[in-house]
CSV table of C-alpha atoms in Angstrom, one decimal:
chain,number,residue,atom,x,y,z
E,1,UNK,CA,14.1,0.9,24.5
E,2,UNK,CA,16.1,2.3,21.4
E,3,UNK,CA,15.1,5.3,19.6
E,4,UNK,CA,16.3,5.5,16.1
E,5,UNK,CA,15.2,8.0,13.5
E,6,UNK,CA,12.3,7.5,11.2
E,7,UNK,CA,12.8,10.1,8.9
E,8,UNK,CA,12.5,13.7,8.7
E,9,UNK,CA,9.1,15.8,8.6
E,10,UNK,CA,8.4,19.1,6.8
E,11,UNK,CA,5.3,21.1,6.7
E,12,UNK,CA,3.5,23.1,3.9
E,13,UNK,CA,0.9,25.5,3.3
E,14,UNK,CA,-0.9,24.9,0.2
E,15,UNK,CA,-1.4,22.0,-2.1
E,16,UNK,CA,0.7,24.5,-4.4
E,17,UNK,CA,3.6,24.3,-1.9
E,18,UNK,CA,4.0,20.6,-1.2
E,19,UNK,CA,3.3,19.9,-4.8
E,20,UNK,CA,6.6,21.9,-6.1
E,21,UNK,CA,8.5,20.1,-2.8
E,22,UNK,CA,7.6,16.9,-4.3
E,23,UNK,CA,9.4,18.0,-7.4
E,24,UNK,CA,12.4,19.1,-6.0
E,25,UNK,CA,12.6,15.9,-3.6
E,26,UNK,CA,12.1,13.6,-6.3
E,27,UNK,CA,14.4,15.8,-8.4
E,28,UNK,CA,17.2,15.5,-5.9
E,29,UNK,CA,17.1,11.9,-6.2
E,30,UNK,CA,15.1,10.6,-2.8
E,31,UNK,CA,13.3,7.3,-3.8
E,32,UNK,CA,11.6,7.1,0.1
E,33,UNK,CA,9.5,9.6,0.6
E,34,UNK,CA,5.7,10.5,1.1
E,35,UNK,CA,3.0,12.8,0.9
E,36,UNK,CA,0.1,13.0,3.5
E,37,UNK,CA,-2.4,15.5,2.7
E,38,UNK,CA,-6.2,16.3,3.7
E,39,UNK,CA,-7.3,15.5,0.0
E,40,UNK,CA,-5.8,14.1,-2.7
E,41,UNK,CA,-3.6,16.4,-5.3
E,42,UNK,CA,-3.9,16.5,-8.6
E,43,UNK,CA,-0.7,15.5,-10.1
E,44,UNK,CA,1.3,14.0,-6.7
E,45,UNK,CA,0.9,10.3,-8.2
E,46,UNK,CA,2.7,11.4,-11.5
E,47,UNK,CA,5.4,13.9,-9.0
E,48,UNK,CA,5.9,10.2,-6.9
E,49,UNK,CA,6.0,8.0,-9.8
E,50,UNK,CA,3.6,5.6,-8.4
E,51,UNK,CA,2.3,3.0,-10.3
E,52,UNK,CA,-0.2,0.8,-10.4
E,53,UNK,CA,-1.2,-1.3,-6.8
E,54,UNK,CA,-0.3,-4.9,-7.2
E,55,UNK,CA,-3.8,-5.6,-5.4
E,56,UNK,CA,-5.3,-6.3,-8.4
E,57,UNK,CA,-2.7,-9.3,-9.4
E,58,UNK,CA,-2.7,-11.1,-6.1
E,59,UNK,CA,-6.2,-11.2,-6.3
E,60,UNK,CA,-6.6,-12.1,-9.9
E,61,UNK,CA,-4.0,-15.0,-8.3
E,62,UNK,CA,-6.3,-16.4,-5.4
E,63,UNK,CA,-9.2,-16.2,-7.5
E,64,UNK,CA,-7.6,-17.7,-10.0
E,65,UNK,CA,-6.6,-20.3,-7.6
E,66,UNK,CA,-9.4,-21.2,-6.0
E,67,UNK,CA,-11.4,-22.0,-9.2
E,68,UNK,CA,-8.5,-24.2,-10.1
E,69,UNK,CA,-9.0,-25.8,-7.0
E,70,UNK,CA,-12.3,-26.5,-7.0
E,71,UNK,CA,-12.5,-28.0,-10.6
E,72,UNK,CA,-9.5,-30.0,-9.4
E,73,UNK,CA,-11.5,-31.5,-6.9
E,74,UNK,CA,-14.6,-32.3,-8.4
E,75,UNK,CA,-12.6,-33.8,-11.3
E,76,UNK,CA,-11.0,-35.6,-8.5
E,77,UNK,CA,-14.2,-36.8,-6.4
E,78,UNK,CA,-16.7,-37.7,-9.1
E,79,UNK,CA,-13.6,-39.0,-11.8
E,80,UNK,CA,-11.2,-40.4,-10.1
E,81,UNK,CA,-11.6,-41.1,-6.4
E,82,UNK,CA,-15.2,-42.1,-6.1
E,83,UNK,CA,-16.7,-43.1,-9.6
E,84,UNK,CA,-20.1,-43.6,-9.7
E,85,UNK,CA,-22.7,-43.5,-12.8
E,86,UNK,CA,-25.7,-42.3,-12.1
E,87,UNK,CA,-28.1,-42.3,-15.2
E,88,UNK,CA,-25.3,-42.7,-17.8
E,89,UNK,CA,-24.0,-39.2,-17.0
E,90,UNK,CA,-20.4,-38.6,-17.6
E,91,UNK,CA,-18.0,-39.0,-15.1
E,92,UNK,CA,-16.9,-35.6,-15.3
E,93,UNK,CA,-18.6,-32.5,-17.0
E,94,UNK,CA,-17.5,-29.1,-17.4
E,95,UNK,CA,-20.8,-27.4,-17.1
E,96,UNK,CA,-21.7,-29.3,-13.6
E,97,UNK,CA,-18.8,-27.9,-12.2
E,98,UNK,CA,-18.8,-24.0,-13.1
E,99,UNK,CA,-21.1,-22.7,-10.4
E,100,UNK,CA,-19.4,-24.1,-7.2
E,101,UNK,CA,-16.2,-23.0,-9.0
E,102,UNK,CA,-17.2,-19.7,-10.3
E,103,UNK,CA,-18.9,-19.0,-6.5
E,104,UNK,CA,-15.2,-20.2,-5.3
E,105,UNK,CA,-13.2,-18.1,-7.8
E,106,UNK,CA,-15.6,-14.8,-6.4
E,107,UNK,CA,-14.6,-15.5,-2.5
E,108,UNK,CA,-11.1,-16.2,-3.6
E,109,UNK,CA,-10.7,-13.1,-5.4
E,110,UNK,CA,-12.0,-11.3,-2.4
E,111,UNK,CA,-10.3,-12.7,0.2
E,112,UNK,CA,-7.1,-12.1,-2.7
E,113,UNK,CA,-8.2,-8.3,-2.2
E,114,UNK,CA,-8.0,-8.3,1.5
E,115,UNK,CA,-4.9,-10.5,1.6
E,116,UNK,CA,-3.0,-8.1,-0.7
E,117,UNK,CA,-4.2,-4.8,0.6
E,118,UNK,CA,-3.3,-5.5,4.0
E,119,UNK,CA,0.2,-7.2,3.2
E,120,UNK,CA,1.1,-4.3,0.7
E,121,UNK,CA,0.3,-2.2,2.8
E,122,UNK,CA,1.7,-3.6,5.9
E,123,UNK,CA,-1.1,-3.8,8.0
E,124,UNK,CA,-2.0,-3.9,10.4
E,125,UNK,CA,0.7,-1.5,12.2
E,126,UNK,CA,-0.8,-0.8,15.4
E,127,UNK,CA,1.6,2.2,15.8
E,128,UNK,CA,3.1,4.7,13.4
E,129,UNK,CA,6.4,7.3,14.5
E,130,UNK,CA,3.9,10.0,12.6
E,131,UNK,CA,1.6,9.6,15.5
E,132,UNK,CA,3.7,10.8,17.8
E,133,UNK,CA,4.5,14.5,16.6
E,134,UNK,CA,1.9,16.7,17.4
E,135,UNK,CA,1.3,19.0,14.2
E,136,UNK,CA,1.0,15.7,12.4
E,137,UNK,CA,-2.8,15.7,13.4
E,138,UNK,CA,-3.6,18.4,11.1
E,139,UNK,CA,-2.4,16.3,8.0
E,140,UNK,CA,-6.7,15.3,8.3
E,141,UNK,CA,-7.5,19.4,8.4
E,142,UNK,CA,-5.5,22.0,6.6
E,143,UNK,CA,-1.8,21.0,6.3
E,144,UNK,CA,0.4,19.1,4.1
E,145,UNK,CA,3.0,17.2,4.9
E,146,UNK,CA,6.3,15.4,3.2
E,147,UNK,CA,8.7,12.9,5.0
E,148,UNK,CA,11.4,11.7,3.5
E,149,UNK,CA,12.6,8.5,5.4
E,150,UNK,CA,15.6,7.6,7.2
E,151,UNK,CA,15.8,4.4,5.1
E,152,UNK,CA,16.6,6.7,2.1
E,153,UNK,CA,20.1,6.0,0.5
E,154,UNK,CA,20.6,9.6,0.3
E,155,UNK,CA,19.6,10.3,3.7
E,156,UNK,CA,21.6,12.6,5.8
E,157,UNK,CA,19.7,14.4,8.9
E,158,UNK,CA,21.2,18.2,7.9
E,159,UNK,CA,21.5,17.9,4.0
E,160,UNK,CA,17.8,16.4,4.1
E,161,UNK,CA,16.8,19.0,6.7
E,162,UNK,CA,18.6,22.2,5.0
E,163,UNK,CA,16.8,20.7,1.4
E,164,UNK,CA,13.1,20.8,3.1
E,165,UNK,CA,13.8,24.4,4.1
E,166,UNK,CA,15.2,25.6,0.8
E,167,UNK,CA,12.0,24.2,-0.8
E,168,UNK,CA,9.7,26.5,1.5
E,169,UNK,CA,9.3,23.4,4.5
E,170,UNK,CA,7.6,26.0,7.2
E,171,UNK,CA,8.0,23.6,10.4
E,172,UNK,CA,10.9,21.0,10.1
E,173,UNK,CA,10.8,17.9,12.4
E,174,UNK,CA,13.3,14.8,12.8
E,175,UNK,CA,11.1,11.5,13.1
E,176,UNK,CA,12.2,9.2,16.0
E,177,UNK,CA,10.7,5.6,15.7
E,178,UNK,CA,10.2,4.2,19.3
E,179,UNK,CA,11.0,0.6,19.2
């Protein structure tokens, strides 16, 4: 088994505290870094430069899809493949085929939602290196915590480490990520 280094770990007192290291990390030109509080901060999203999930467009994709799909093939069976006039009804009509496709575009959409939460978010991990440090249990109760990660171009284990204690880090940790 290797052991290599996730990334490096600082603790903070107040939502005050971590929100001013956030400032200075982002500042001093980290682009891998994270925030794990016990509620959410006003203001980390716009200190992190996060933008909007992509969630929304690989959904709007699969639903998209799907009703595609399914007007495809009804065009397909009733037009094409197997046609068959019943009671000098078109081949094909638009309205006949809106609610299995609408019902379609709805599961798609969903399944869309699922498909890109979990892939964005790489999930499932069934382990994360966080889990392994002890204090990291009280990110759910009173603490805050910032990690910038070792896949950081401007990581280096002291300058990273002497920058989270400048900006008031109260506990400093190195990260190891058991393969």
């Amino acid at each position: 088994m290797s052991e290599k280094i996730y990334g490096i770990m600082a603790e903070f007192e107040s939502p005050a505290a971590i929100l001013h290291a956030a400032e200075k990390v982002r500042d001093a030109g980290y682009s891998r870094w994270d925030t794990f509080t016990p509620f959410p901060i006003h203001g980390m999203e716009k200190v992190m430069k996060l933008g909007n999930s992509l969630v929304g467009w690989v959904s709007l994709a699969l639903g998209a899809g799907a009703f595609l799909s399914v007007v495809g093939l009804l065009w397909y069976a009733n037009a094409f493949d197997y046609p068959l006039i019943v009671g000098g009804k078109p081949m094909f009509s638009e309205p006949m085929t809106f609610v299995p496709s609408y019902i379609m575009m709805i599961l798609g959409a969903a399944v869309g939602a699922l498909v890109g939460m979990l892939g964005l978010n790489q999930l499932p991990r069934l382990h994360h290196p966080l889990l392994d440090t002890k204090r990291f249990e009280l990110a759910t109760r009173d603490k805050f915590f910032l990690v910038i990660g070792a896949t950081d171009p401007k990581f280096n284990v002291t300058e990273t480490s002497n920058l989270l204690k400048s900006i008031g880090g109260v506990q400093i940790e190195v990260v190891e990520d058991k393969d």
